[in-house]
Amino acid sequence: MTKSADTHCPYCALQCAMTLTSPAVLTPASEPGSVPVPAESVALAAADGTLKAPLLEVSGRDFPTNRGGLCRKGWTSATLLNHPGRVTEPLLKGADGVHRPIGWDQALALVTTAVKDTQARYGKDAVGVFGGGGLTNEKAYMLGKFARLALGTSRIDYNGRFCMSSAAAAGMRAFGLDRGLPFPLADLDSASTIMMLGSNVAETMPPFVQHLQGARDAGGLIVVDPRRSATAKFTSDGGGLHLQPLPGTDLTLLLGLSHVIIHEGLADEDFIAARTTGYEAVVRSVNAFWPERVQSLTGVPAELIRDTARRLADGAGKGGSYILTGRGVEQHVDGTDTATAAINLSLLLGLPGSRRSGYGTLTGQGNGQGGREHGQKADQLPGYRKITDPAARAHMAGVWGVPEETIPGPGLPAVQLLKSLGQPDGVRCLFVHASNIAVASPDANAVIAGLRSLDFLVVCDFFMSETAAEADLILPVLQWAEEEGTLTNLEGRVLRRRQALQPPAGARSELWIMARLAEALEAPSTYSEDPETVFEELRLASAGGHADYSGIDYAMLDRGEAAYWPYPVGSTGTPRLFLDTFAHAGGKAVMTPVTPRRRRTPAANPDPAAKTMTLITGRLLEHYQSGAQTRRVSELLATQPEAKIQIHPAAAAGMGITEGAFVSVANERGEVLCRAELSTAIRPETVFLPFHFPELESANRLTEAATDPISGMPEFKFNKVWVRAAANGLQNSVLQTSEAS
Ligand SMILES: Nc1nc2c(c(=O)[nH]1)N[C@H]1C(S)=C(S)[C@@H](COP(=O)(O)OP(=O)(O)OC[C@H]3O[C@@H](n4cnc5c(=O)[nH]c(N)nc54)[C@H](O)[C@@H]3O)O[C@H]1N2
Ligand SMILES: Nc1nc2c(c(=O)[nH]1)N[C@H]1C(S)=C(S)[C@@H](COP(=O)(O)OP(=O)(O)OC[C@H]3O[C@@H](n4cnc5c(=O)[nH]c(N)nc54)[C@H](O)[C@@H]3O)O[C@H]1N2
Ligand SMILES: [Mo]
């Protein structure tokens, strides 16, 4: 018998539709959480350890975002379901540092004891939770509830702080609402002009590129990236513009673009008057940023700045203009202000709220949108409510059936939470769900030291990630094809994830784990392990909030109905936001003047043989995030087996670095050793490293845990490093770095 399930890809926020087809018979579990399974669907590896053929066949499914297309990661995603390295039993670390299997009863008892002991000695907030934007809405919602009610801690935050926090803060500031794309993706198809700043969709969301084709054919694509990325190449090959600024100067560049719009009379004055506030202050703030001055600060020629501004204005009058931002401009200590400057530019042109123009940010993780709405953020309650708002607290107390005082106040944003690990007043027992913080966090050496200083670390994962390897206890959980739930894609559209396969016998759903622990901790309120029951509770919890899901249910999603939030009961959802009004009281968009701040002074380079350069970090097509999943897919690893530093040939020549030679990239926080990839695609004073690799190749050993004052976003995209050939130093460097870690 063939079983098939219509679902969506496990990886990014594009959430490409796919169908999974399985020869295995899907049998209902006899007892929820414990899952007896037909032998053929759990055999993880042949006796000789070789990998078996994937249990499921993946095919692309027609859907407005991907139109049947998938990228290499999607095509190969099923190989991880029966990967021989999968964790399928709870694993406890012994005194010798080796993880050994234990039973679930013992595992849950150990966690319960660790929580109780820690809180008895150090208080409730000594237990922390770190979540992830890959969790389904149901799991993200339950994690927030579990932390606040069952653990009674305020210390919960998640990896979306590394991802969407600056764009989210800018959206809240300008529009009063944060939904990554306030319009369906397919709206881009008919645009005349699309400007993308710090986004490389050709590698990070390959099926997205088809939505750029119309603007490309019209000669209207514009990419802003210090590298000639795959997206920049696609753009310039099609007659579009590639602006290649110095890293970290996008805010200045955006002020320059706004200057041209204002001073050449290209602003949409009717729109500004009717639908915005703050225009006068923005005019004053851009006065000092005329194109020639901006050229001297950013390296982008003044004529190119004028040309870009004119194309944006021209496109708005034709098929439409869109401005899109990605992590390249947001992952900076001024990321909120930079995203604000992009929004101001779009407001000057009257793009947001227009039927065929707009501003958007490209949400990254599979449930990066839903994951930032339902309460795993330190300052948030479900429905995108503020935890400090008395009305929000009263509403949630009602839904949960607890006294309002039971709900803790705001916690610490991710970077501060991680800095507190093992500290006297900090977190001493940590739960990690769906993040590989040992690889993905800024200043990763310090984070690893923090993890090692904990009294107890519990990691829920299905692989021995670098973070799981540090754990006292690893709890094996379900993969995407083994669970039911919902995710919200980059358009704010809620989608169904469907089960196609029974999980390995020893794995458990996170909802089941939280329900059992809540019971053991004698927590108030209820903790269902059934995703649909949890979604029904989430509907009530979100009702009346910004991200209102109350009118959405599984049945309509199963019928394929499009569900864009806000979707209050009795409505038909909101594919396009802001057409008539913005979400601020008074209905107007708020323009906030922003200007560049002084950069931090970097530490002096102690190594006369090394050259100080600017490091930017980002992604490769083949690998996903910390690489915990994609480094385990043989086809992907074979194509990109290691981190390589991208460096301009002219810069490399001056340092005696040749193609493929080992390079040391260091600063006061750590050192990376990897091979050089010489490329004219990068600016000569800048180098690029992907962050998908661990240990000596881990880019985050170099990044600084400095954060944006508004969003808490760390500085992933602008760090100073000392670069030199490592030919002779390799041996020494390796020893030094492994000692340091
Ligand atoms: N293959 C793959 N796809 C993914 C992911 C993945 O890990 N791998 N992750 C998903 C997630 S969670 C996210 S958030 C998205 C991220 O998707 P993107 O935002 O597209 O990804 P990045 O590679 O981090 O950054 C994009 C570009 O920003 C540029 N950049 C760096 N510094 C600057 C700067 O100062 N200014 C400007 N203008 N540009 C700069 C980089 O050169 C890079 O080409 O991708 C999603 N899709
Ligand atoms: N230098 C640098 N660092 C960066 C970035 C950058 O551009 N440069 N980008 C940042 C961004 S945008 C992001 S989003 C982060 C992401 O980085 P991470 O937070 O590390 O994300 P992943 O690598 O996806 O880690 C997810 C982990 O959870 C597991 N997992 C997957 N699904 C589930 C699930 O449903 N439940 C549980 N319990 N586990 C699951 C996976 O096996 C994996 O080990 O990295 C950030 N770090
Ligand atoms: Mo992300």
Coordinates of N, CA, C and O in Angstrom, one line a residue, residues 160-171 178 180 197-199 248 250-251 254 323-340 342-343 359-364 372 599 619 706-708 711-718:
G160 N 15.1 33.2 16.9 CA 14.6 34.2 16.0 C 15.2 35.6 16.4 O 15.1 36.5 15.6
R161 N 15.7 35.7 17.6 CA 16.3 36.9 18.0 C 17.6 37.1 17.1 O 18.0 38.3 16.9
F162 N 18.2 36.1 16.6 CA 19.3 36.2 15.7 C 18.9 36.4 14.3 O 19.7 36.6 13.4
C163 N 17.6 36.4 14.1 CA 17.1 36.3 12.7 C 16.2 37.4 12.3 O 16.5 38.2 11.5
M164 N 15.1 37.5 13.0 CA 14.0 38.4 12.5 C 13.8 39.6 13.5 O 12.9 40.5 13.2
S165 N 14.6 39.8 14.5 CA 14.2 40.7 15.6 C 14.4 42.2 15.1 O 13.5 43.0 15.4
S166 N 15.4 42.5 14.3 CA 15.5 43.9 13.9 C 14.4 44.3 12.9 O 13.8 45.4 13.0
A167 N 14.1 43.4 11.9 CA 13.1 43.7 11.0 C 11.7 43.8 11.7 O 10.9 44.7 11.4
A168 N 11.5 42.9 12.7 CA 10.3 42.9 13.4 C 10.1 44.2 14.2 O 9.1 44.8 14.2
A169 N 11.2 44.7 14.8 CA 11.1 45.9 15.6 C 10.9 47.1 14.7 O 10.1 48.0 15.0
A170 N 11.5 47.1 13.5 CA 11.3 48.2 12.6 C 9.8 48.2 12.1 O 9.2 49.3 11.9
G171 N 9.3 47.0 11.8 CA 7.9 46.9 11.4 C 6.9 47.4 12.4 O 6.0 48.1 12.1
D178 N 4.0 43.5 12.7 CA 5.2 42.9 12.1 C 4.7 41.6 11.4 O 4.6 40.6 12.1
G180 N 6.2 39.6 8.0 CA 7.3 39.8 7.1 C 6.9 40.3 5.8 O 7.4 41.4 5.4
L197 N 17.9 44.3 -0.5 CA 19.0 44.7 0.2 C 19.4 43.6 1.2 O 18.7 43.2 2.0
G198 N 20.7 43.1 1.0 CA 21.2 42.1 1.9 C 20.4 40.8 1.9 O 20.2 40.2 3.0
S199 N 20.0 40.4 0.8 CA 19.2 39.1 0.6 C 19.7 38.4 -0.6 O 19.9 39.0 -1.7
G248 N 28.0 47.1 6.2 CA 27.6 48.0 7.4 C 27.3 49.4 7.0 O 27.0 50.2 7.9
D250 N 24.7 50.3 4.9 CA 23.4 50.4 4.2 C 22.5 51.5 4.7 O 21.7 52.1 3.9
L251 N 22.6 51.8 6.0 CA 21.8 52.9 6.5 C 22.1 54.2 5.8 O 21.2 54.9 5.3
L254 N 20.8 54.1 2.3 CA 19.3 54.3 2.2 C 19.0 55.8 2.4 O 18.0 56.3 1.8
I323 N 10.4 47.0 -2.2 CA 11.7 47.1 -1.4 C 11.7 45.9 -0.5 O 10.8 45.8 0.4
L324 N 12.7 45.0 -0.5 CA 12.8 43.9 0.3 C 14.1 43.8 1.1 O 15.2 44.1 0.5
T325 N 14.1 43.5 2.4 CA 15.3 43.4 3.1 C 15.5 42.0 3.6 O 14.6 41.2 3.8
G326 N 16.8 41.6 3.8 CA 17.2 40.3 4.3 C 18.2 40.5 5.4 O 18.5 41.6 5.9
R327 N 18.8 39.4 5.8 CA 19.7 39.4 7.0 C 20.9 40.3 6.8 O 21.5 40.8 7.7
G328 N 21.3 40.5 5.5 CA 22.5 41.2 5.2 C 22.5 42.7 5.8 O 23.5 43.2 6.2
V329 N 21.3 43.3 5.8 CA 21.2 44.6 6.3 C 20.6 44.6 7.8 O 20.7 45.7 8.5
E330 N 20.1 43.5 8.2 CA 19.4 43.5 9.5 C 20.3 43.0 10.6 O 20.1 43.4 11.8
Q331 N 21.2 42.1 10.3 CA 22.0 41.5 11.4 C 23.2 42.4 11.7 O 24.4 42.1 11.5
H332 N 22.9 43.6 12.2 CA 23.9 44.6 12.6 C 23.5 45.3 13.9 O 22.3 45.2 14.2
V333 N 24.4 45.9 14.5 CA 24.0 46.6 15.7 C 23.1 47.8 15.5 O 22.5 48.4 16.4
D334 N 23.0 48.2 14.2 CA 22.0 49.3 13.8 C 21.0 48.7 12.9 O 20.4 49.4 12.0
G335 N 20.7 47.4 13.0 CA 19.8 46.7 12.1 C 18.4 47.3 12.2 O 17.7 47.4 11.1
T336 N 17.9 47.6 13.4 CA 16.5 48.2 13.4 C 16.5 49.5 12.7 O 15.5 49.8 12.0
D337 N 17.5 50.3 12.9 CA 17.5 51.6 12.2 C 17.6 51.5 10.7 O 17.0 52.2 9.9
T338 N 18.4 50.5 10.3 CA 18.6 50.3 8.9 C 17.3 49.8 8.2 O 16.9 50.3 7.2
A339 N 16.6 48.9 8.9 CA 15.3 48.4 8.3 C 14.3 49.6 8.4 O 13.5 49.8 7.5
T340 N 14.4 50.4 9.4 CA 13.6 51.6 9.5 C 13.8 52.5 8.3 O 12.9 53.1 7.7
A342 N 14.9 51.7 5.4 CA 14.3 51.1 4.2 C 12.8 51.3 4.1 O 12.2 51.6 3.1
I343 N 12.2 51.2 5.3 CA 10.7 51.5 5.4 C 10.4 52.9 5.1 O 9.5 53.2 4.3
Y359 N 6.7 47.1 0.9 CA 7.9 46.8 1.6 C 7.8 45.5 2.3 O 6.7 45.2 2.8
G360 N 8.8 44.7 2.3 CA 8.7 43.5 3.1 C 10.1 43.0 3.5 O 11.1 43.5 3.0
T361 N 10.1 42.2 4.5 CA 11.4 41.5 5.0 C 11.2 40.0 4.7 O 10.1 39.5 4.9
L362 N 12.3 39.3 4.3 CA 12.1 37.9 4.0 C 12.4 37.1 5.2 O 13.6 36.9 5.6
T363 N 11.4 36.6 5.9 CA 11.5 35.8 7.1 C 12.3 34.5 6.7 O 12.2 34.0 5.6
G364 N 13.2 34.0 7.6 CA 14.1 33.0 7.3 C 13.7 31.5 7.6 O 13.7 30.7 6.7
R372 N 7.5 33.7 15.9 CA 7.7 35.0 16.6 C 6.4 35.6 17.1 O 6.3 36.8 17.4
R599 N 30.7 53.5 14.9 CA 31.0 52.1 15.1 C 31.9 51.9 16.3 O 32.6 52.8 16.7
R619 N 25.3 32.5 4.1 CA 24.8 31.1 3.8 C 25.3 30.6 2.4 O 25.5 31.4 1.5
A706 N 27.8 41.8 20.4 CA 27.3 43.2 20.5 C 25.9 43.1 19.9 O 25.7 42.5 18.9
T707 N 25.0 43.9 20.5 CA 23.6 43.8 20.0 C 23.0 45.2 19.7 O 23.4 46.2 20.2
D708 N 22.0 45.1 18.8 CA 21.2 46.3 18.5 C 20.4 46.7 19.8 O 19.8 45.8 20.4
S711 N 16.4 45.9 19.3 CA 15.9 44.5 19.0 C 16.7 43.4 19.7 O 16.2 42.3 19.8
G712 N 17.9 43.7 20.1 CA 18.7 42.6 20.7 C 19.4 41.7 19.6 O 20.0 40.7 19.9
M713 N 19.3 42.1 18.4 CA 20.0 41.4 17.3 C 21.5 41.5 17.4 O 22.0 42.6 17.5
P714 N 22.2 40.4 17.3 CA 23.6 40.5 17.3 C 24.3 40.8 16.0 O 23.7 40.8 14.9
E715 N 25.5 41.3 16.1 CA 26.3 41.7 14.9 C 26.9 40.6 14.2 O 28.0 40.2 14.4
F716 N 26.1 39.9 13.3 CA 26.7 38.8 12.5 C 27.4 39.2 11.3 O 28.2 38.5 10.7
K717 N 27.1 40.4 10.8 CA 27.5 40.8 9.4 C 28.6 41.8 9.4 O 28.9 42.3 8.3
F718 N 29.2 42.2 10.5 CA 30.3 43.1 10.4 C 31.2 42.9 11.6 O 30.9 43.4 12.7

